[in-house]
Coordinates of C-alpha atoms and ligand atoms in Angstrom, one line a residue:
M803 CA 13.1 57.3 -28.1
V804 CA 13.6 60.3 -25.5
P805 CA 17.1 62.1 -26.7
A806 CA 19.8 60.8 -24.5
A807 CA 21.3 63.7 -22.3
G808 CA 24.0 61.6 -21.1
T809 CA 26.3 58.6 -22.4
L810 CA 25.9 55.1 -21.1
I811 CA 29.7 53.9 -21.5
T812 CA 29.9 49.9 -21.6
V813 CA 33.2 48.3 -21.3
A814 CA 33.6 44.9 -22.8
P815 CA 37.2 44.2 -21.4
T816 CA 38.0 40.6 -22.3
G817 CA 36.0 38.6 -24.8
A818 CA 36.4 35.0 -26.0
E819 CA 38.4 35.4 -28.9
I820 CA 42.0 36.8 -28.0
A821 CA 44.2 34.3 -26.7
K822 CA 46.2 35.8 -23.3
A823 CA 49.5 34.3 -25.1
D824 CA 48.8 36.9 -28.0
C825 CA 47.8 39.5 -25.6
P826 CA 49.4 39.5 -21.9
Q827 CA 47.5 42.6 -21.0
L828 CA 44.0 41.3 -21.6
P829 CA 42.2 40.9 -18.3
T830 CA 41.7 37.2 -17.8
T831 CA 42.0 36.2 -14.1
L832 CA 39.2 37.2 -11.5
A833 CA 41.9 39.6 -9.8
E834 CA 42.6 41.5 -13.4
L835 CA 39.1 41.5 -14.3
V836 CA 37.9 43.1 -10.8
E837 CA 41.0 45.7 -11.3
T838 CA 39.9 46.6 -14.5
A839 CA 36.2 46.8 -13.4
V840 CA 37.3 49.4 -10.8
A841 CA 39.7 51.4 -13.1
C842 CA 36.9 51.6 -15.9
E843 CA 34.4 52.7 -13.6
A844 CA 36.6 55.3 -12.4
A845 CA 37.1 56.4 -16.2
G846 CA 33.2 56.8 -16.8
A847 CA 32.0 53.4 -17.8
S848 CA 28.7 52.4 -16.0
L849 CA 28.1 48.8 -17.7
I850 CA 30.3 46.0 -17.8
H851 CA 30.0 43.2 -20.4
I852 CA 31.7 40.2 -19.0
H853 CA 33.1 37.0 -20.6
V854 CA 35.1 34.7 -18.1
R855 CA 38.2 32.8 -18.5
D856 CA 39.4 29.6 -16.7
A857 CA 42.7 29.1 -15.0
D858 CA 44.4 28.5 -18.3
H859 CA 42.9 31.7 -19.6
R860 CA 40.6 30.0 -21.9
P861 CA 37.1 31.2 -22.3
S862 CA 34.7 29.4 -19.9
L863 CA 31.1 29.1 -18.8
D864 CA 31.8 27.6 -15.7
A865 CA 28.9 28.2 -13.3
V866 CA 31.2 28.6 -10.2
L867 CA 33.3 31.2 -12.0
L868 CA 30.5 33.0 -13.4
R869 CA 29.2 33.5 -9.8
E870 CA 32.3 34.4 -8.3
T871 CA 33.1 36.7 -11.0
V872 CA 29.4 38.4 -10.6
Q873 CA 29.8 38.6 -6.9
A874 CA 33.4 40.2 -6.9
V875 CA 32.3 42.9 -9.3
R876 CA 29.2 43.6 -7.5
E877 CA 31.2 43.9 -4.3
Q878 CA 34.0 46.4 -5.6
T879 CA 32.1 48.5 -8.1
S880 CA 28.5 49.7 -8.7
M881 CA 28.7 49.1 -12.3
V882 CA 25.6 47.5 -14.1
I883 CA 27.0 43.7 -14.5
Q884 CA 26.0 42.1 -17.9
L885 CA 27.1 38.6 -18.6
S886 CA 27.7 37.3 -22.2
T887 CA 25.3 34.4 -23.4
G888 CA 27.3 34.5 -26.5
G889 CA 30.3 32.7 -25.1
S890 CA 32.7 31.6 -27.7
V891 CA 31.7 30.2 -31.1
H892 CA 32.7 26.7 -29.7
D893 CA 30.0 27.0 -26.9
S894 CA 27.0 24.9 -27.2
L895 CA 23.3 26.7 -26.8
E896 CA 22.7 24.6 -23.8
R897 CA 25.8 25.7 -22.1
R898 CA 25.2 29.5 -23.0
I899 CA 21.6 29.6 -21.6
T900 CA 22.9 28.6 -18.1
V901 CA 24.9 31.8 -17.7
L902 CA 21.6 33.3 -16.2
D903 CA 22.1 31.3 -13.1
A904 CA 24.8 33.5 -12.1
E905 CA 22.1 36.2 -11.7
P906 CA 23.8 39.3 -13.5
D907 CA 21.9 42.4 -13.8
S908 CA 21.9 42.0 -17.6
C909 CA 22.6 39.4 -20.2
S910 CA 23.5 39.8 -23.8
L911 CA 21.1 38.4 -26.3
T912 CA 22.4 38.3 -29.8
C913 CA 19.4 38.6 -32.3
G914 CA 20.5 35.9 -35.1
T915 CA 23.2 33.7 -36.5
T916 CA 26.1 35.6 -37.9
N917 CA 29.1 34.4 -39.8
F918 CA 32.1 35.4 -37.6
G919 CA 35.2 35.4 -39.6
D920 CA 35.8 31.9 -40.4
D921 CA 33.3 30.5 -37.9
V922 CA 29.7 30.6 -37.3
F923 CA 27.9 32.6 -34.1
L924 CA 24.9 30.4 -33.7
N925 CA 21.7 32.1 -32.6
P926 CA 18.6 30.2 -33.9
H927 CA 15.2 31.8 -33.3
P928 CA 14.0 29.3 -30.6
F929 CA 17.2 29.7 -28.7
M930 CA 16.6 33.4 -28.9
A931 CA 13.0 32.7 -27.8
Q932 CA 14.0 30.7 -24.9
L933 CA 16.8 32.9 -23.6
Y934 CA 14.4 35.8 -23.9
Q935 CA 11.6 34.3 -22.0
L936 CA 14.1 32.9 -19.0
A937 CA 15.5 36.5 -18.8
Q938 CA 12.0 37.7 -18.2
E939 CA 11.2 35.0 -15.8
R940 CA 14.5 35.7 -13.8
E941 CA 14.1 39.6 -14.0
I942 CA 17.5 40.1 -15.8
V943 CA 17.5 42.8 -18.4
P944 CA 18.8 41.7 -21.8
E945 CA 20.8 44.0 -24.1
F946 CA 19.8 43.0 -27.6
E947 CA 23.0 42.4 -29.7
L948 CA 22.3 43.5 -33.4
F949 CA 25.0 42.4 -35.7
D950 CA 23.3 42.8 -38.9
L951 CA 20.4 44.6 -40.3
G952 CA 18.2 41.5 -40.2
H953 CA 18.7 41.3 -36.3
V954 CA 16.4 44.3 -36.0
A955 CA 13.6 42.4 -37.7
A956 CA 14.3 39.4 -35.3
L957 CA 14.2 41.9 -32.5
R958 CA 10.7 42.8 -33.7
R959 CA 9.6 39.2 -33.7
L960 CA 10.6 38.7 -30.3
I961 CA 9.0 41.8 -28.9
D962 CA 5.7 40.8 -30.8
A963 CA 5.7 37.1 -29.5
Y964 CA 6.9 37.9 -26.0
G965 CA 6.3 41.6 -25.0
L966 CA 8.8 43.9 -23.2
P967 CA 11.7 42.7 -21.1
F968 CA 11.9 42.9 -17.5
G969 CA 11.7 46.5 -16.5
G970 CA 9.8 47.6 -19.4
K971 CA 13.1 49.2 -21.4
V972 CA 14.6 47.8 -24.6
H973 CA 18.1 48.7 -24.8
V974 CA 20.2 47.3 -27.9
D975 CA 23.7 47.4 -29.0
F976 CA 24.9 47.4 -32.6
V977 CA 28.0 45.5 -33.0
T978 CA 29.5 46.5 -36.2
G979 CA 32.3 45.6 -38.2
V980 CA 32.6 41.9 -37.6
P981 CA 33.7 40.1 -40.6
G982 CA 30.4 38.7 -41.7
G983 CA 28.1 41.1 -40.2
M984 CA 27.3 44.7 -41.0
P985 CA 30.0 46.8 -41.7
G986 CA 31.8 49.2 -39.1
T987 CA 30.5 52.2 -41.3
P988 CA 28.3 55.3 -40.0
A989 CA 26.0 54.5 -43.1
A990 CA 25.3 51.1 -41.9
L991 CA 24.7 52.1 -38.3
L992 CA 22.3 54.7 -39.1
A993 CA 20.3 52.2 -41.4
G994 CA 20.0 49.9 -38.2
V995 CA 18.9 53.0 -36.2
Q996 CA 16.4 54.1 -38.6
A997 CA 14.9 50.5 -38.6
L998 CA 14.8 50.2 -34.7
P999 CA 11.2 49.2 -33.4
A1000 CA 9.3 52.1 -31.5
E1001 CA 9.7 50.0 -28.3
V1002 CA 13.5 50.5 -28.3
T1003 CA 14.4 53.2 -25.5
S1004 CA 18.0 53.3 -25.9
W1005 CA 20.9 52.1 -28.3
S1006 CA 24.5 52.0 -28.0
A1007 CA 27.2 50.8 -30.6
T1008 CA 30.7 49.5 -31.0
G1009 CA 33.0 49.2 -33.8
I1010 CA 35.3 46.2 -34.0
G1011 CA 39.1 47.0 -34.6
R1012 CA 39.6 50.1 -36.8
S1013 CA 35.8 51.1 -37.1
H1014 CA 35.9 51.5 -33.2
L1015 CA 36.3 55.4 -33.1
P1016 CA 34.3 56.1 -36.5
I1017 CA 31.5 54.2 -35.0
A1018 CA 31.9 55.9 -31.4
A1019 CA 31.8 59.1 -33.0
S1020 CA 28.5 58.5 -35.2
A1021 CA 26.8 57.0 -32.3
L1022 CA 27.5 60.1 -30.1
A1023 CA 26.5 62.2 -33.0
S1024 CA 23.3 60.4 -33.4
G1025 CA 22.0 60.0 -29.9
G1026 CA 23.4 56.6 -29.1
H1027 CA 25.4 55.3 -26.3
L1028 CA 28.9 53.9 -26.5
R1029 CA 30.5 50.5 -26.0
V1030 CA 34.3 50.2 -26.0
G1031 CA 36.9 47.4 -24.7
M1032 CA 39.3 45.0 -25.8
E1033 CA 36.9 42.4 -26.8
D1034 CA 36.4 44.7 -29.7
N1035 CA 39.6 46.7 -30.3
L1036 CA 43.1 46.0 -29.4
N1037 CA 44.7 49.1 -30.8
Y1038 CA 44.2 52.7 -29.4
A1039 CA 45.8 54.0 -32.5
K1040 CA 48.1 53.0 -35.4
G1041 CA 51.0 51.1 -33.9
Q1042 CA 50.0 51.7 -30.1
P1043 CA 48.3 48.6 -28.6
V1044 CA 45.8 49.1 -25.7
Q1045 CA 47.6 48.6 -22.5
R1046 CA 44.5 49.0 -20.4
N1047 CA 40.7 49.0 -21.0
D1048 CA 40.3 52.2 -19.0
E1049 CA 42.4 53.8 -21.8
L1050 CA 39.5 53.3 -24.1
V1051 CA 37.0 54.1 -21.5
S1052 CA 38.8 57.4 -20.7
R1053 CA 38.9 58.4 -24.5
A1054 CA 35.2 57.5 -24.8
A1055 CA 34.3 59.7 -21.7
D1056 CA 36.2 62.4 -23.3
L1057 CA 34.5 62.3 -26.4
A1058 CA 31.2 62.1 -24.8
R1059 CA 31.8 65.1 -22.6
L1060 CA 33.0 66.9 -25.8
M1061 CA 29.8 66.0 -27.3
Q1062 CA 28.0 67.5 -24.0
R1063 CA 26.6 64.3 -23.4
P1064 CA 28.9 63.3 -20.3
P1065 CA 29.1 59.7 -18.9
L1066 CA 26.2 58.5 -17.0
T1067 CA 26.5 57.5 -13.4
T1068 CA 26.0 53.9 -12.4
D1069 CA 22.6 55.1 -10.8
E1070 CA 21.6 56.7 -14.0
A1071 CA 22.7 53.6 -16.1
R1072 CA 20.5 51.6 -13.8
D1073 CA 17.5 54.0 -14.5
L1074 CA 18.5 53.8 -18.2
L1075 CA 18.1 50.1 -18.4
S1076 CA 15.5 49.5 -15.6
T1077 CA 17.4 46.7 -14.1
K1078 CA 16.4 44.9 -10.6
E1079 CA 18.6 45.9 -7.6
R1080 CA 20.6 43.2 -6.5
R1081 CA 23.1 44.9 -4.6
S1082 CA 22.9 44.1 -0.8
T1083 CA 22.3 47.3 1.2
Ligands
KMH795 N1 32.2 35.7 -28.5 C1 31.3 36.0 -29.8 C2 31.2 34.7 -30.5 C3 28.1 38.2 -26.7 O1 28.9 38.5 -25.9 O2 26.9 38.0 -26.4 C4 29.8 36.3 -29.2 C5 29.9 37.7 -28.3 C6 28.4 38.0 -28.1 O3 30.9 38.0 -27.8
ZN796 ZN1 31.0 39.6 -25.7

């Protein structure tokens, strides 16, 4: 892997787990999401990982909402747009795969089933294989989400069976600290990094909750990129709830600059991931 000179900062602003009623500052409407995207791009994010919510602020995989969201964020920012295919733990595999119809630049692709708190986040191999091949066909770049060390082996199996993603790059994201997945510790993260297949061209990491900052620091120190956002962490510091996603992005950008690996521009992010140009000129 070529050492990264800059830092890809991904923002995951909403997620599917937190209720609006419990966290009114969570961006759940299209207007809030677009406003968040614009602020996060200005703060240094170049990739946005999106889950959409319906009019009642509940997680949704509605095709119209997804299309409208991709279109609006594409019009208002130049960030790489990644739609979640993970959805919520209650979404069916059949519905989750339809997310690609909204023509995002990128999609998440989780490399295995994981205990997710008291729930199960289901990703059987045939689903992963189907999603991977559909992403190749639609020229959408997958981001392989690795919640556990075994997911690295599942990624190896996918590449062996189906070759490289569209664009030829392989970008993975370690999601650490989920109750049931790999712990949010530097040791666990580095074990995952050391096991990555040679085909991987870049990796990022996020730590859920309290592991957010230690994982960000470990990733930066080890040549990785960063994912931050309210999907993963609702506290800026002890006793200080996050008010806006761009607070987390600004802090990540400061850390990256401090480590002499400044945030990538959106064009640099597109190069890193080899996404297809879908913006109209
Ligand atoms: N909401 C989690 C069950 C993804 O976006 O692909 C799954 C998730 C991963 O958030
Ligand atoms: Zn997600």
